[in-house]
Coordinates of C-alpha atoms in Angstrom, one line a residue:
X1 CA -8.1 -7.0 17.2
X2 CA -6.2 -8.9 14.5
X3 CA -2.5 -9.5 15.8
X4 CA 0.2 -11.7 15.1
X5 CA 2.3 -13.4 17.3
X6 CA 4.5 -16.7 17.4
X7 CA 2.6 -20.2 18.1
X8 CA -0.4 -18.6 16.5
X9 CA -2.1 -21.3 13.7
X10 CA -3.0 -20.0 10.6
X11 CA -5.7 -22.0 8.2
X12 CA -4.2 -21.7 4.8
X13 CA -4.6 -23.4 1.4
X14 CA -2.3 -25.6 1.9
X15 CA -3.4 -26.6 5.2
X16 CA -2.3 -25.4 8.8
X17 CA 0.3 -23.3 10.0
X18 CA 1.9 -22.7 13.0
X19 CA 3.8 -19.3 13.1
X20 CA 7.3 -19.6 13.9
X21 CA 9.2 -16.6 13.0
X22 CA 8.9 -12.7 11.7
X23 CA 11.0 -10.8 10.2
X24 CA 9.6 -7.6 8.9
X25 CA 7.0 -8.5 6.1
X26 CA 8.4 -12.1 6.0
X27 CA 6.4 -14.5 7.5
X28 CA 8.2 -17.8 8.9
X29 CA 5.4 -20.8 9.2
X30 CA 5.3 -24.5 9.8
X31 CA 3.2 -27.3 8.2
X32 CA 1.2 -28.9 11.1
X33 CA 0.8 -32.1 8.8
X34 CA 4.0 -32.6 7.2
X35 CA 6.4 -30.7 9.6
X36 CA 8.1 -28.4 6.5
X37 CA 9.3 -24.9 7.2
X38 CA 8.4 -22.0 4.6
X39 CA 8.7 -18.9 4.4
X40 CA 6.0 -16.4 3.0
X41 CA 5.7 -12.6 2.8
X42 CA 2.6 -11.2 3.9
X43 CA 1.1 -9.9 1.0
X44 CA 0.7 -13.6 0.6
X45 CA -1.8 -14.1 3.3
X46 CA -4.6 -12.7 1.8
X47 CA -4.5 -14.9 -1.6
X48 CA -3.9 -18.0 0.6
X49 CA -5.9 -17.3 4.0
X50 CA -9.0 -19.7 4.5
X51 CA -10.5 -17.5 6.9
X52 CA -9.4 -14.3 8.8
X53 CA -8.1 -15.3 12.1
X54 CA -9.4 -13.2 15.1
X55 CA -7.1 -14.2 17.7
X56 CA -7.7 -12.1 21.1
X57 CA -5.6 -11.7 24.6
X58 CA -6.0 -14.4 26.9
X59 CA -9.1 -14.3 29.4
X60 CA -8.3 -14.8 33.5
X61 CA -9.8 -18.0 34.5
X62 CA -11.6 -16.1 37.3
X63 CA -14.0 -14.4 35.0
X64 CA -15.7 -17.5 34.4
X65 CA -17.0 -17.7 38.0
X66 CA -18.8 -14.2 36.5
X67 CA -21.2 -15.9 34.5
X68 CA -24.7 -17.3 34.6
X69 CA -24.8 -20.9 35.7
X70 CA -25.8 -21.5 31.9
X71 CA -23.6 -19.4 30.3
X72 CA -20.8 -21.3 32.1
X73 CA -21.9 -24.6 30.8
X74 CA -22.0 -23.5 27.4
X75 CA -18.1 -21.9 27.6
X76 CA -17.7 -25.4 29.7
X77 CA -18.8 -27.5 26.4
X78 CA -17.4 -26.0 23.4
X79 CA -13.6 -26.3 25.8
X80 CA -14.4 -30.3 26.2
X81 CA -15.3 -30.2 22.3
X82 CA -12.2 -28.0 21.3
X83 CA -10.0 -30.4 23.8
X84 CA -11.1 -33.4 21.9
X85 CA -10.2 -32.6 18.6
X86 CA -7.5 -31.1 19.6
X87 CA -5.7 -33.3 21.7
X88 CA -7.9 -36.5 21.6
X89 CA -8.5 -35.8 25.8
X90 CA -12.4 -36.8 26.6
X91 CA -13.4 -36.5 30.4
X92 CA -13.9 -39.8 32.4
X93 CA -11.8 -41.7 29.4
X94 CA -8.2 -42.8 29.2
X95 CA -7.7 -43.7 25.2
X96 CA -9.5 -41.5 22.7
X97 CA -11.8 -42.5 20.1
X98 CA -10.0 -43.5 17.0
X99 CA -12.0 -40.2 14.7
X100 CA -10.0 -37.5 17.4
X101 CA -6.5 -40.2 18.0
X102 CA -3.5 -38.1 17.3
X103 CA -1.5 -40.6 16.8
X104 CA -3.1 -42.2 13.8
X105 CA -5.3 -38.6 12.4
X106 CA -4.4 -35.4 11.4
X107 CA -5.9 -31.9 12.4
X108 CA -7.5 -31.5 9.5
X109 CA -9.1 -35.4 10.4
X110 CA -10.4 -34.4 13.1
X111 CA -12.1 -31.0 12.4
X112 CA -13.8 -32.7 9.7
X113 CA -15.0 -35.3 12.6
X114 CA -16.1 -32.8 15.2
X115 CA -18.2 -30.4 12.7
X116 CA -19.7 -33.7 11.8
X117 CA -20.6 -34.5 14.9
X118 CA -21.6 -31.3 16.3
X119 CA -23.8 -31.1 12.9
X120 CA -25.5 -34.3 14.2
X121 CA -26.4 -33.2 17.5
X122 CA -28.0 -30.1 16.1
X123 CA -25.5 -27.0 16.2
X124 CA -25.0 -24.5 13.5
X125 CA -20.7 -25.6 13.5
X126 CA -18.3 -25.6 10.9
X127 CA -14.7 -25.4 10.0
X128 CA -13.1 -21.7 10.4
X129 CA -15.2 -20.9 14.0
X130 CA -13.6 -24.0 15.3
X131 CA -10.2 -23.1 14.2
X132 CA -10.8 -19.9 15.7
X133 CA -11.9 -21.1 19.1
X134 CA -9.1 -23.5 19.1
X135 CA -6.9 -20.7 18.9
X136 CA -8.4 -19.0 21.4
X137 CA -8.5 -22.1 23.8
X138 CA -4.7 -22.5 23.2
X139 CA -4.1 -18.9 24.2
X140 CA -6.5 -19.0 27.3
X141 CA -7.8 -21.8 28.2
X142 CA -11.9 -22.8 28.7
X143 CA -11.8 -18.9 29.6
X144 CA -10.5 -17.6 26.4
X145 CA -13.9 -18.7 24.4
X146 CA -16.0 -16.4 26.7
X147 CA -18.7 -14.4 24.9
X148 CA -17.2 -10.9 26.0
X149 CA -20.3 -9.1 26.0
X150 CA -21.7 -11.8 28.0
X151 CA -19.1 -11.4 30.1
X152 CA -19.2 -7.1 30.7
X153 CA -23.1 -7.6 31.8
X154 CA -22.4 -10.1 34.0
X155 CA -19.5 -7.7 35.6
X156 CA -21.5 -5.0 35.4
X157 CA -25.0 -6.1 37.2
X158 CA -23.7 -9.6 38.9
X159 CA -26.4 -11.9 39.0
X160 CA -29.1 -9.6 38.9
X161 CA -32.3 -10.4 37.2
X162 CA -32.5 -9.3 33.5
X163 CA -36.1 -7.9 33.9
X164 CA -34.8 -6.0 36.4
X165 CA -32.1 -4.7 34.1
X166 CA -34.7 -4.0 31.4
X167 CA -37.0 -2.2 33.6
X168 CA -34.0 0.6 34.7
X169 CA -32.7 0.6 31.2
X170 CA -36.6 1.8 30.3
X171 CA -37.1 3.9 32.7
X172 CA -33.8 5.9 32.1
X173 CA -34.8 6.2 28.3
X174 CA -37.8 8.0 29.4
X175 CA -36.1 10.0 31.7
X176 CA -33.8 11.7 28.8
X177 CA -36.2 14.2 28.5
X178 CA -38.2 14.6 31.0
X179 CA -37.6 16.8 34.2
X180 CA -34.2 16.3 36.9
X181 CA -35.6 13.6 39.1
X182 CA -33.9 12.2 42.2
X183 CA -32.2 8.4 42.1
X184 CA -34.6 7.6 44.9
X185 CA -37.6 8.8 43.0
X186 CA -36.2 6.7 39.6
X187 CA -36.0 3.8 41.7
X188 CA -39.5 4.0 42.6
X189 CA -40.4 4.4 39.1
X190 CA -38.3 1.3 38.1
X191 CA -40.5 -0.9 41.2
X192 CA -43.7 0.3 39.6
X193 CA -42.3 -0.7 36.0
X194 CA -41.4 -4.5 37.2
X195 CA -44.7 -4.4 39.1
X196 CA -46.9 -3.5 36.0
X197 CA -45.0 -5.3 33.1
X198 CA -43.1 -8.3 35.2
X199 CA -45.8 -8.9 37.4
X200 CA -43.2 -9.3 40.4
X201 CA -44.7 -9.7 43.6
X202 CA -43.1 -7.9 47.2
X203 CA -40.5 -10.7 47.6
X204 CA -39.4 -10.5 44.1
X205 CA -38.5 -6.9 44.4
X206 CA -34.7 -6.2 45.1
X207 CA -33.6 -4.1 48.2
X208 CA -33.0 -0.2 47.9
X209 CA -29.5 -0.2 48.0
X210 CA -29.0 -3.3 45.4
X211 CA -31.2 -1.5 43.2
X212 CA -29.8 1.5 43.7
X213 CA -26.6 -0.3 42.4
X214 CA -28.0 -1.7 39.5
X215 CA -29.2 2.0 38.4
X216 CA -25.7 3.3 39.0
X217 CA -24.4 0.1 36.8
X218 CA -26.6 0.9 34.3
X219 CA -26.4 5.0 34.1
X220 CA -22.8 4.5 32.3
X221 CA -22.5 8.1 31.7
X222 CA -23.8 9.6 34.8
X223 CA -26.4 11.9 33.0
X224 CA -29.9 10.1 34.4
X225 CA -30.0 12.5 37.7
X226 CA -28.0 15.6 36.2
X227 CA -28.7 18.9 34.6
X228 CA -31.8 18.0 31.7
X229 CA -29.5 20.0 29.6
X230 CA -26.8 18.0 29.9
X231 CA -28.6 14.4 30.0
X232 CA -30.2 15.7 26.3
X233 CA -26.8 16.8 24.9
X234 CA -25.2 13.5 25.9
X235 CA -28.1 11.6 24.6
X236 CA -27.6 12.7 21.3
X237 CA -24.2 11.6 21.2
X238 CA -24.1 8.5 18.7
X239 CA -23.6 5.2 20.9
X240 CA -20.1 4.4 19.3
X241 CA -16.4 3.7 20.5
X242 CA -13.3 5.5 19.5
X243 CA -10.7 2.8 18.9
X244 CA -7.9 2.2 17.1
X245 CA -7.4 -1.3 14.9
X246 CA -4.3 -2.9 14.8
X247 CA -3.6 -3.8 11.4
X248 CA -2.1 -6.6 10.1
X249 CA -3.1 -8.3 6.7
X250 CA -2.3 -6.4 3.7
X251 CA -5.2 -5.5 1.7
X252 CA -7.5 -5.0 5.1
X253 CA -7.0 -1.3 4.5
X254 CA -6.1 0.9 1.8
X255 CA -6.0 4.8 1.8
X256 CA -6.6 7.0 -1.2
X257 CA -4.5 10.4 -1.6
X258 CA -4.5 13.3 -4.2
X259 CA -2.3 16.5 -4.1
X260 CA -1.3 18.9 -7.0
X261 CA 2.0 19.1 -7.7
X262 CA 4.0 22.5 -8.1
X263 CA 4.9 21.7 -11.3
X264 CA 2.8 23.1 -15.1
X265 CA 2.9 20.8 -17.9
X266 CA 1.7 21.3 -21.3
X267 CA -1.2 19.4 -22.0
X268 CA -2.0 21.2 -25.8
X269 CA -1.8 22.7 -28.8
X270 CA -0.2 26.2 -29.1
X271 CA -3.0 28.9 -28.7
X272 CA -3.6 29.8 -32.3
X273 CA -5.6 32.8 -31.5
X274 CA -5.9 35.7 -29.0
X275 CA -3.7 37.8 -26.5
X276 CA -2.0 34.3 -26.3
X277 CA -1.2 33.4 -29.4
X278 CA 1.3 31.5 -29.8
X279 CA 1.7 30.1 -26.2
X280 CA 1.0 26.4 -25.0
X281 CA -1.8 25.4 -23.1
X282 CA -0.6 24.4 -19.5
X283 CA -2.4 22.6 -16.4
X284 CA -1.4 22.0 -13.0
X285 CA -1.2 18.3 -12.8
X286 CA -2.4 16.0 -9.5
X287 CA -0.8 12.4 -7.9
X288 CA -2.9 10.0 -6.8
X289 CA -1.5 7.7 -4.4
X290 CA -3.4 4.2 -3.1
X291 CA -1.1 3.3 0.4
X292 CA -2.0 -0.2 1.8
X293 CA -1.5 0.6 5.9
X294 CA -0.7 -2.9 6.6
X295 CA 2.9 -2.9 5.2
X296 CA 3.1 0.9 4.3
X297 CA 3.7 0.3 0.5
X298 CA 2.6 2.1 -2.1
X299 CA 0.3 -0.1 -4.5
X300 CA -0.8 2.3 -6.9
X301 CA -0.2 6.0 -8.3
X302 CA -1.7 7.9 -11.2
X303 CA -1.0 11.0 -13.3
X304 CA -4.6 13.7 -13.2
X305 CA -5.0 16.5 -15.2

């Protein structure tokens, strides 16, 4: 969801912003560098944007005790690399090193530093996802750059062993259509699946009831021990959500309308010929319209015949 709110930093141009003000489709931004106040409409945004920000709502600090030991770590780092070039802060020092000082570097300094220095220690980093995590670590904290879907699997199945996940998740495609089984009889099928293609051993296998939690976790609609009918139906339904986006930078969206118009004009000659001699040839004319959703403007109309 792209929102704006005041505090958020935006990578222009120019440099970066720090939004300070709205009012309607003015925009009221500050220079991070040099300190200057301007004021820009937001039709602006999209000549002027570096990147599209994709700012989210801040994440409790509890949901990081939902992760994988490993997963943690890696939310851990990228907050102490963020942090750095942020503030100049590194754990277990006092003063910062000079590349990340705030005192004698800019912002844009010190992105340039870290994607060079993540570069040299291997990862894939560079200038916009950084802004964007920043941004996110502002709103949130070490939370706020949690990998969401990482973060629904983990609530969903806990610590749970992702073979075991795969085996249920296998077993109840198969089970779309095959006969009404029992959740007992599922589970059964789901031991003999991590037997055969895990090679888990009796001590490896989870107890009844966890694994009987772990099939309710993953049976999100409900369907793997109801009517056949009814498992087929839902199974057919395409795997997508029904949201609604939140709008914000002009352009992002742009709907097309025609009607006709209860109006005739004369688009010809007089009829030299005929029963209508004499008359003018008429048509019932149609307006296009091209509405931007963003700021609810009208961008572009057109006469059709």
């Amino acid at each position: 969801m792209r929102t704006l709110n005041i505090n958020d930093d935006l990578e222009l141009d120019t440099g970066t912003y720090r939004v300070i003000g709205r009012r309607g489709n003015l925009l009221g931004i500050r220079n991070q560098s040099t300190g200057d106040d301007e004021t820009i409409a937001l039709s602006e945004l999209t000549t002027r944007l570096r990147s599209v920000p994709e700012w989210s709502s801040p994440v409790s600090p509890a949901s990081l005790d939902l992760l994988r030991p490993e997963d943690r770590a890696d939310v851990q780092f990228w907050a102490r690399q963020i942090d750095e070039m942020s503030t100049g802060s590194r754990e277990g020092h006092n003063t910062p090193r000079p590349q990340y000082d705030p005192k004698i570097t800019t912002l844009n300094e010190r992105v340039e530093s870290k994607v060079a220095e993540l570069r040299g220690l291997g990862f894939r980093a560079s200038r916009a996802p950084l802004l964007r995590k920043r941004t996110l670590w502002q709103q949130g904290g070490a939370a706020a750059l949690i990998d969401q879907r990482k973060l629904r699997s983990a609530a969903r199945y806990g610590e749970a062993d992702p073979r075991i996940i795969a085996a249920i998740n296998k077993v109840l495609s198969e089970n779309v259509k095959a006969s009404t089984r029992t959740k007992s009889y599922l589970c059964g099928i789901v031991v003999q699946e991590l037997v055969k293609s895990y090679e888990f051993t009796a001590d490896q296998i989870p107890s009844e009831s966890s694994l009987r939690r772990y099939f309710t976790a993953a049976d999100v609609h409900g369907t793997a021990t109801s009517r056949a009918t009814t498992r087929r139906s839902r199974a057919n339904v395409p795997n997508r959500r029904n949201t609604t986006k939140r709008l914000l930078l002009p352009g992002e969206q742009v709907q097309v309308d025609s009607t006709p118009l209860d109006v005739i004009v004369r688009v010809g000659p007089r009829i030299l010929t005929g029963p209508k001699k004499g008359e003018w040839l008429t048509a019932r004319p149609h307006l296009t319209t091209m509405i931007d959703v963003a700021t609810r403007t009208v961008i572009g109309a057109s006469f059709n015949l």
